[in-house]
PDB file of C-alpha atoms in Angstrom:
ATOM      1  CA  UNK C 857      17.630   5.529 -17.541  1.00 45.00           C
ATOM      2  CA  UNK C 858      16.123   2.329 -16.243  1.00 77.00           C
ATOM      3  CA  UNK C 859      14.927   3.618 -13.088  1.00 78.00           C
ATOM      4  CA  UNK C 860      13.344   6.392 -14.419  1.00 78.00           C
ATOM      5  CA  UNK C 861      11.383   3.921 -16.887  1.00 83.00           C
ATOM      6  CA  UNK C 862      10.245   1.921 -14.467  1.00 86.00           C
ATOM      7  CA  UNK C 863       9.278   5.210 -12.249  1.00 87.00           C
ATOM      8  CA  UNK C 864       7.103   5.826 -15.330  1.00 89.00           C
ATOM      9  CA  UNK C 865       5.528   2.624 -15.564  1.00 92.00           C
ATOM     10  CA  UNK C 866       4.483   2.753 -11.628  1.00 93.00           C
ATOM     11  CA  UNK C 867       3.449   6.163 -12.221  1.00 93.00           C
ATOM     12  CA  UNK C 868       1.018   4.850 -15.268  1.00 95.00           C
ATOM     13  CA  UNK C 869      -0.466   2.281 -13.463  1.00 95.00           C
ATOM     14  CA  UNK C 870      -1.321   4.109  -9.941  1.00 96.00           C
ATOM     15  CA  UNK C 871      -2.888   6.854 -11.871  1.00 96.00           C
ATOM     16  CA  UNK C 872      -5.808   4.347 -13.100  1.00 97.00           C
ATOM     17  CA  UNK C 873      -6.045   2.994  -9.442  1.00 97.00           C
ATOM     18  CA  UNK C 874      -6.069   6.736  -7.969  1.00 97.00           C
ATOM     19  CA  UNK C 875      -9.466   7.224 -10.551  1.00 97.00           C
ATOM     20  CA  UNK C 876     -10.994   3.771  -9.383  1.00 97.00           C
ATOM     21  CA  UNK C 877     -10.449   4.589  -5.792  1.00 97.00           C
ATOM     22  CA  UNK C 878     -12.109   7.774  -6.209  1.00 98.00           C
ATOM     23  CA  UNK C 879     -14.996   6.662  -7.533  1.00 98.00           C
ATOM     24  CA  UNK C 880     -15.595   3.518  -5.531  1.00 97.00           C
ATOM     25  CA  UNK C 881     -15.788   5.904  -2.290  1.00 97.00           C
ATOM     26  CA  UNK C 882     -18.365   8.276  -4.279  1.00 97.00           C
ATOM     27  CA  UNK C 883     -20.520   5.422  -4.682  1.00 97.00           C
ATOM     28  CA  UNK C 884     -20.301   4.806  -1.261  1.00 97.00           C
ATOM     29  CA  UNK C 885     -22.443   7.851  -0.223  1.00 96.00           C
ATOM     30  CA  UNK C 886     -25.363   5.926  -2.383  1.00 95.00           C
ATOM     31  CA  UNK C 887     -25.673   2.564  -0.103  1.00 93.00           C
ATOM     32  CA  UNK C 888     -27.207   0.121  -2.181  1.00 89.00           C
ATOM     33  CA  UNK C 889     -26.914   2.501  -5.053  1.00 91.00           C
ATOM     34  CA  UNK C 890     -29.678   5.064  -3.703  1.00 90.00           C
ATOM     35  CA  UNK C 891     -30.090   8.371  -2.676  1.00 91.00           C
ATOM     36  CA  UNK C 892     -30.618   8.360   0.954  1.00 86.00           C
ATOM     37  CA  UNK C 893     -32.788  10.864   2.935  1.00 86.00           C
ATOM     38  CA  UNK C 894     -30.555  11.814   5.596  1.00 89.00           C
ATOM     39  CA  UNK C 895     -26.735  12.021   5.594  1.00 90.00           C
ATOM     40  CA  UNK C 896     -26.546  10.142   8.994  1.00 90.00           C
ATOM     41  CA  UNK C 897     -27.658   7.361   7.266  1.00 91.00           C
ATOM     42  CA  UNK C 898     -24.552   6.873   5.446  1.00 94.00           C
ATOM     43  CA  UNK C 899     -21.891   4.433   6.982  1.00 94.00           C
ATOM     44  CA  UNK C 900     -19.571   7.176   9.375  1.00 95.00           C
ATOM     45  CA  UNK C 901     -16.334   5.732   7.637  1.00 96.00           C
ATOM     46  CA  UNK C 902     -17.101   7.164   3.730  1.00 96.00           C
ATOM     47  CA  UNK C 903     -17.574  10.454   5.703  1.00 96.00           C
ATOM     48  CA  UNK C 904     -14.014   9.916   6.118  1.00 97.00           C
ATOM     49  CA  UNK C 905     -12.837   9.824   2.401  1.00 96.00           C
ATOM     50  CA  UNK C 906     -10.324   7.354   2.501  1.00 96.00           C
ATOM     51  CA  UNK C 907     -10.873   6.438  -1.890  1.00 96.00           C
ATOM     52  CA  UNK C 908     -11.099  10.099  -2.337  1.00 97.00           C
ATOM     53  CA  UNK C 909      -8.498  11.596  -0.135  1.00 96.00           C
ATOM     54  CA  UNK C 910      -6.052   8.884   0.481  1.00 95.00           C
ATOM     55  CA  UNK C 911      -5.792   6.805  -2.247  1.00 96.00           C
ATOM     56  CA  UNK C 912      -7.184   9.592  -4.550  1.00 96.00           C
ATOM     57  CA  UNK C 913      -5.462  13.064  -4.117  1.00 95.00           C
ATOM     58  CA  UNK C 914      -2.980  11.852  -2.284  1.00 94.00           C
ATOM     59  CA  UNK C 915      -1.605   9.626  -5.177  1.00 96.00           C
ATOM     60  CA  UNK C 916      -1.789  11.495  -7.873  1.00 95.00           C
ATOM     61  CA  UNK C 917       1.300  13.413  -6.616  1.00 94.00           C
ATOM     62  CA  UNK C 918       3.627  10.448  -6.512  1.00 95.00           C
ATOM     63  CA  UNK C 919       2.181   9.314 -10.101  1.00 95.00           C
ATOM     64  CA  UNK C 920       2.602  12.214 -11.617  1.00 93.00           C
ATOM     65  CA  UNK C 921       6.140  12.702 -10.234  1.00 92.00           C
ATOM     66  CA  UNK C 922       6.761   9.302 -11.094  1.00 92.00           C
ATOM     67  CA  UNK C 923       5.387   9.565 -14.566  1.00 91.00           C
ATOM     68  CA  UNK C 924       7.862  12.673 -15.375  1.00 85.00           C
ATOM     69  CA  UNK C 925      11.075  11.403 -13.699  1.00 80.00           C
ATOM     70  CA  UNK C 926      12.072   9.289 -16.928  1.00 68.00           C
ATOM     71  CA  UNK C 927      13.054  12.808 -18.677  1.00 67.00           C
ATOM     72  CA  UNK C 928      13.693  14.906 -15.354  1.00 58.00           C
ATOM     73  CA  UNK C 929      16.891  16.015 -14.480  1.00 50.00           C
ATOM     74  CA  UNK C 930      16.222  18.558 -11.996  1.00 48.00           C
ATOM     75  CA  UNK C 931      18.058  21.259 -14.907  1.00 47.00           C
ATOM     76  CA  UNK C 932      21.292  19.259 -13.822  1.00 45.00           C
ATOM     77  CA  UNK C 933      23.554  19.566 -10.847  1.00 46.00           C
ATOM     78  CA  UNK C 934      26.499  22.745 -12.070  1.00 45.00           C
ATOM     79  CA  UNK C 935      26.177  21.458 -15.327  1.00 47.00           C
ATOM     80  CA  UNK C 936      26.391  17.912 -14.513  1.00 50.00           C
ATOM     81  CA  UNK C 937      22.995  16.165 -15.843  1.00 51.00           C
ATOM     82  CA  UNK C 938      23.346  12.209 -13.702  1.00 57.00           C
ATOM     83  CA  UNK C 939      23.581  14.579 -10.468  1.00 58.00           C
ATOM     84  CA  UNK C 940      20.241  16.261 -11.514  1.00 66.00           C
ATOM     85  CA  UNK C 941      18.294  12.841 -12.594  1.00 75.00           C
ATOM     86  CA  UNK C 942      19.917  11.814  -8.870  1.00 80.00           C
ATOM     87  CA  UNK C 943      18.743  14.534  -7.023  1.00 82.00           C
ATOM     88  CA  UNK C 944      15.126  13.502  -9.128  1.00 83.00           C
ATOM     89  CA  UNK C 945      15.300  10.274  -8.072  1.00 87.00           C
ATOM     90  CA  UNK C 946      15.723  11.196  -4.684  1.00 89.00           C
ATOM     91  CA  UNK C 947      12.968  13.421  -4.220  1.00 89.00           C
ATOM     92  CA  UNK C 948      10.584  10.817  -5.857  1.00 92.00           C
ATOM     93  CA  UNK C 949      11.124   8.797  -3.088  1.00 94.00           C
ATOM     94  CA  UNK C 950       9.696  11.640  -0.295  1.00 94.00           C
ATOM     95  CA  UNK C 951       6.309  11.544  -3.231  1.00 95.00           C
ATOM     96  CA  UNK C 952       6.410   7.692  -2.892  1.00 96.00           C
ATOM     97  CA  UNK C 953       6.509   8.038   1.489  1.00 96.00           C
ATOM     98  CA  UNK C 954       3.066  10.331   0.646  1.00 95.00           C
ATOM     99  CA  UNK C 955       2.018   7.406  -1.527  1.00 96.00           C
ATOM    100  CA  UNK C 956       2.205   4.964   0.883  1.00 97.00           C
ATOM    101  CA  UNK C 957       0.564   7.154   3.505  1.00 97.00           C
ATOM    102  CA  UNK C 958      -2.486   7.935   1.304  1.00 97.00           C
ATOM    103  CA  UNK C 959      -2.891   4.371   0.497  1.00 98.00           C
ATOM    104  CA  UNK C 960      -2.068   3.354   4.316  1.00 97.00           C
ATOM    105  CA  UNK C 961      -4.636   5.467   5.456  1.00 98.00           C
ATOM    106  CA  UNK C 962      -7.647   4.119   2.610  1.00 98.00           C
ATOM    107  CA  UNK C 963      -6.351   0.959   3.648  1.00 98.00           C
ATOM    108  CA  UNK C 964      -6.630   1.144   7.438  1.00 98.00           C
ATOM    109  CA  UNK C 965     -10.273   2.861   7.027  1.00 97.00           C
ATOM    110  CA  UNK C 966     -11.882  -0.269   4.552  1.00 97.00           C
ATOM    111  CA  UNK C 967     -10.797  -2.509   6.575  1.00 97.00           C
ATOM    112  CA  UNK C 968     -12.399  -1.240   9.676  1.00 96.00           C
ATOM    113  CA  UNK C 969     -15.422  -0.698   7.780  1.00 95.00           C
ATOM    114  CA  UNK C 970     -15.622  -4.123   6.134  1.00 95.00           C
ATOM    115  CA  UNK C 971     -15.006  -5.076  10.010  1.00 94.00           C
ATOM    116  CA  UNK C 972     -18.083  -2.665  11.512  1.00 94.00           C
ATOM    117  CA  UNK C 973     -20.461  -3.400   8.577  1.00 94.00           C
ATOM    118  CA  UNK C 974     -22.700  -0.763   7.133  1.00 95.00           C
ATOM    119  CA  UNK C 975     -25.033   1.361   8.767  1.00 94.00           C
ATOM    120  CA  UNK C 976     -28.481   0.157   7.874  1.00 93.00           C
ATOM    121  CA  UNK C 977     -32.258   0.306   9.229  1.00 93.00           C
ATOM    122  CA  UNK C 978     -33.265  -2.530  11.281  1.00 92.00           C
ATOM    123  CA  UNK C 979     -36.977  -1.645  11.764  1.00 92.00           C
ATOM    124  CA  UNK C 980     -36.346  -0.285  14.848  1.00 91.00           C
ATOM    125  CA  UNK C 981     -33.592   2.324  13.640  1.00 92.00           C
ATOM    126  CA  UNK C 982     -30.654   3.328  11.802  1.00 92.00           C
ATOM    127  CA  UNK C 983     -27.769   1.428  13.322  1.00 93.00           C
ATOM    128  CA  UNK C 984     -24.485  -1.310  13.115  1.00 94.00           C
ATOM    129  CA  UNK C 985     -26.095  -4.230  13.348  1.00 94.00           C
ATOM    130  CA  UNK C 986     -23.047  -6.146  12.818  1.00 92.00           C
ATOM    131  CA  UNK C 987     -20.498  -6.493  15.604  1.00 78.00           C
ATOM    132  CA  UNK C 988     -16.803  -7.568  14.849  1.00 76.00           C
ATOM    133  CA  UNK C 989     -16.845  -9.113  11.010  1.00 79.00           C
ATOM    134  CA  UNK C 990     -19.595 -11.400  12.275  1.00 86.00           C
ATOM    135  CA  UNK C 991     -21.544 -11.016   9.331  1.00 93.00           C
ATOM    136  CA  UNK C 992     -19.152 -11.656   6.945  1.00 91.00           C
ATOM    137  CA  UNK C 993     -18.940 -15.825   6.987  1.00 89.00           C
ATOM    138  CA  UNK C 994     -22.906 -15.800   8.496  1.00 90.00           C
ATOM    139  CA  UNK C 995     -25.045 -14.173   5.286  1.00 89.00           C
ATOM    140  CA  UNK C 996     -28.220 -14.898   7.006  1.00 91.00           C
ATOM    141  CA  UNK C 997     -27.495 -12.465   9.687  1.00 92.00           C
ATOM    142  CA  UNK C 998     -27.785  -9.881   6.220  1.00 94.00           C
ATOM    143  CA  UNK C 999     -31.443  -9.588   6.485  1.00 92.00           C
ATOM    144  CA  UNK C1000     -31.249  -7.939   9.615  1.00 93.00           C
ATOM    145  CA  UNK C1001     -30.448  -5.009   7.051  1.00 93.00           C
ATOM    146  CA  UNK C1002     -34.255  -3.949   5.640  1.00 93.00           C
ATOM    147  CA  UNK C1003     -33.167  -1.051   4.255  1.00 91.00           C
ATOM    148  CA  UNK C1004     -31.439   0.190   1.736  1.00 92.00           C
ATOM    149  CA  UNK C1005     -31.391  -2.601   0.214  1.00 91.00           C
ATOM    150  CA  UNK C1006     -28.670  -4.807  -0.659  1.00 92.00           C
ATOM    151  CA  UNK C1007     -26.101  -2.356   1.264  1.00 94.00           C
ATOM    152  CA  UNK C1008     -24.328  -5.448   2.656  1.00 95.00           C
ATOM    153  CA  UNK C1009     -23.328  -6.759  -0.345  1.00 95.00           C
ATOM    154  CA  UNK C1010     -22.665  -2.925  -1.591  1.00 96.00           C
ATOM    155  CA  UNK C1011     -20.569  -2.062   0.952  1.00 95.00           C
ATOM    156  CA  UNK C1012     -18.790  -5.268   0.931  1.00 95.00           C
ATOM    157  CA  UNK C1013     -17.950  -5.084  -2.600  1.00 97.00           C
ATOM    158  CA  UNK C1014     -16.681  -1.298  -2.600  1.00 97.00           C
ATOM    159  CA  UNK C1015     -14.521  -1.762   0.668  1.00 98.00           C
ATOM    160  CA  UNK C1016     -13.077  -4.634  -0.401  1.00 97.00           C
ATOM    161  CA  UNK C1017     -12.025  -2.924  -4.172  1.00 98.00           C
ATOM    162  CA  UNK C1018     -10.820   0.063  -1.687  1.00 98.00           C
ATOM    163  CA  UNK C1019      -9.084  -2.398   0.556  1.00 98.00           C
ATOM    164  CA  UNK C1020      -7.339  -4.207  -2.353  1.00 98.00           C
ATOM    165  CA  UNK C1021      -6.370  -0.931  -4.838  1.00 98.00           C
ATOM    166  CA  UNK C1022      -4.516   1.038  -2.113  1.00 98.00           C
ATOM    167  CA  UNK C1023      -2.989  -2.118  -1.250  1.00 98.00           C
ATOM    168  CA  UNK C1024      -1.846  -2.424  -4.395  1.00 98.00           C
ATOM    169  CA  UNK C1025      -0.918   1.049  -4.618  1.00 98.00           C
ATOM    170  CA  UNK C1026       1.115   0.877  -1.275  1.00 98.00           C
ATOM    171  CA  UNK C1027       2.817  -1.827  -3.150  1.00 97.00           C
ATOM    172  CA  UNK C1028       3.895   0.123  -6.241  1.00 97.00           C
ATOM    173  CA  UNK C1029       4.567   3.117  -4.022  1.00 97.00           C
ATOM    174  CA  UNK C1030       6.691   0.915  -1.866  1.00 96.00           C
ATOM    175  CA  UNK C1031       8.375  -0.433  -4.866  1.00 96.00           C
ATOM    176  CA  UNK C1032       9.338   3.325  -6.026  1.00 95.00           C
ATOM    177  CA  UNK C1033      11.425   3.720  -2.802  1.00 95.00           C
ATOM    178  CA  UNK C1034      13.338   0.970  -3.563  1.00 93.00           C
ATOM    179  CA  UNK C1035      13.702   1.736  -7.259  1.00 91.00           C
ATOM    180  CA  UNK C1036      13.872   5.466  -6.193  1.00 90.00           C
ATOM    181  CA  UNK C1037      17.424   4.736  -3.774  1.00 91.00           C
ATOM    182  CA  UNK C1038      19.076   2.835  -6.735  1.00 88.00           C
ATOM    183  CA  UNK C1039      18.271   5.749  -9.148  1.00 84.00           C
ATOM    184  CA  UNK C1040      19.969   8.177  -6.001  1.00 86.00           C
ATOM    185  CA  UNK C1041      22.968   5.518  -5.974  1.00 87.00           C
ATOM    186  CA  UNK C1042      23.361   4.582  -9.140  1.00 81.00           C
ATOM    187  CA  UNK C1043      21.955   7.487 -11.576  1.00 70.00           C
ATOM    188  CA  UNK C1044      21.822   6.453 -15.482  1.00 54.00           C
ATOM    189  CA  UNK C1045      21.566   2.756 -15.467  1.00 58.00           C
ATOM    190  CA  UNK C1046      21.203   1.183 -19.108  1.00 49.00           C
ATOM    191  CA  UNK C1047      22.236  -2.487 -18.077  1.00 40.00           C
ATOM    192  CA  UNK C1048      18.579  -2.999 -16.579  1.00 43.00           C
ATOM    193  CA  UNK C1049      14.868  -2.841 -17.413  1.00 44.00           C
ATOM    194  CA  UNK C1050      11.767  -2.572 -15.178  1.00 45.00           C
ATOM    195  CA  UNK C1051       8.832  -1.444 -17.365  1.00 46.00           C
ATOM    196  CA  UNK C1052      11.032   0.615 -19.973  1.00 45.00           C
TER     197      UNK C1052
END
């Protein structure tokens, strides 16, 4: 069944991602790779777990439905085994909906925090320095940040791998819907070839 293959090849590659995402927002609670005194001192948007929760938890469902829908047919449909792997199909497109969700929702949250900036010390105190992406084409205005240090270009780099992963991911979930409603319409398919 060539949806089912190609289901399992989406479902092998977004597991990966799910692990990467997950750990890119744990390093987030170290800025600059330390261990910081206070929690208020981390940036207010990893409080939110958008690698963990979104892009983490929340995909592993669809890739582990995806990864067993190659050999599923839902025990068959009254003894009828292309209405089961139908029926499969179908429901692995409701998984891929959560998929795109979780991702949507890491998504939305790195890019507002690649947008705010981190939360750093000024020498005065703890605040966003940054106001509206400025800092992003202007690196001088980084040194405003004295501490920790380097948690522009930390926070920078593991928002961005957040922002581009559950794109990515809302991409292969996105993907499985489509492959997901020929597998409901047309059930066993030999003729064509996706990953499998």
């Amino acid at each position: 069944m060539c949806t089912g293959g190609c289901a399992k090849c989406l479902g092998t590659t977004l597991i990966p991602l799910a692990v990467l995402c997950t750990l890119a927002n744990i390093l987030l609670f170290f800025p600059g790779g330390e261990v910081v005194e206070d929690n208020v001192h981390i940036t207010d948007e990893v409080w939110y777990f958008g690698g963990i929760l979104g892009s983490g938890v929340l995909m592993t469902f669809p890739a582990l439905v995806f990864l067993g829908l190659k050999n599923n047919d839902c025990c068959g449909c009254c003894g009828n085994e292309s209405c089961g792997k139908r029926f499969a199909m179908f429901s692995s497109i409701i998984f891929a909906a959560v998929g795109v969700l979780g991702a949507g929702y890491c998504f939305v949250l790195s890019a507002v925090a690649l947008n705010r900036g981190p939360k750093c010390d000024t020498g005065t105190q703890w605040t966003y320095p940054f106001q509206d992406g400025n800092y992003l084409a202007n690196h001088t205005l980084w040194n405003m940040c004295q501490s920790p240090k380097n948690i522009v270009p930390w926070n920078l780099t593991l928002f961005s791998l957040l922002l581009v992963m559950s794109g990515i991911q809302a991409v292969l979930c996105g993907i499985q819907v489509v492959n997901g409603l020929f597998g409901t319409i047309c059930g066993d398919c030999k003729c064509c070839g996706c990953c499998g």
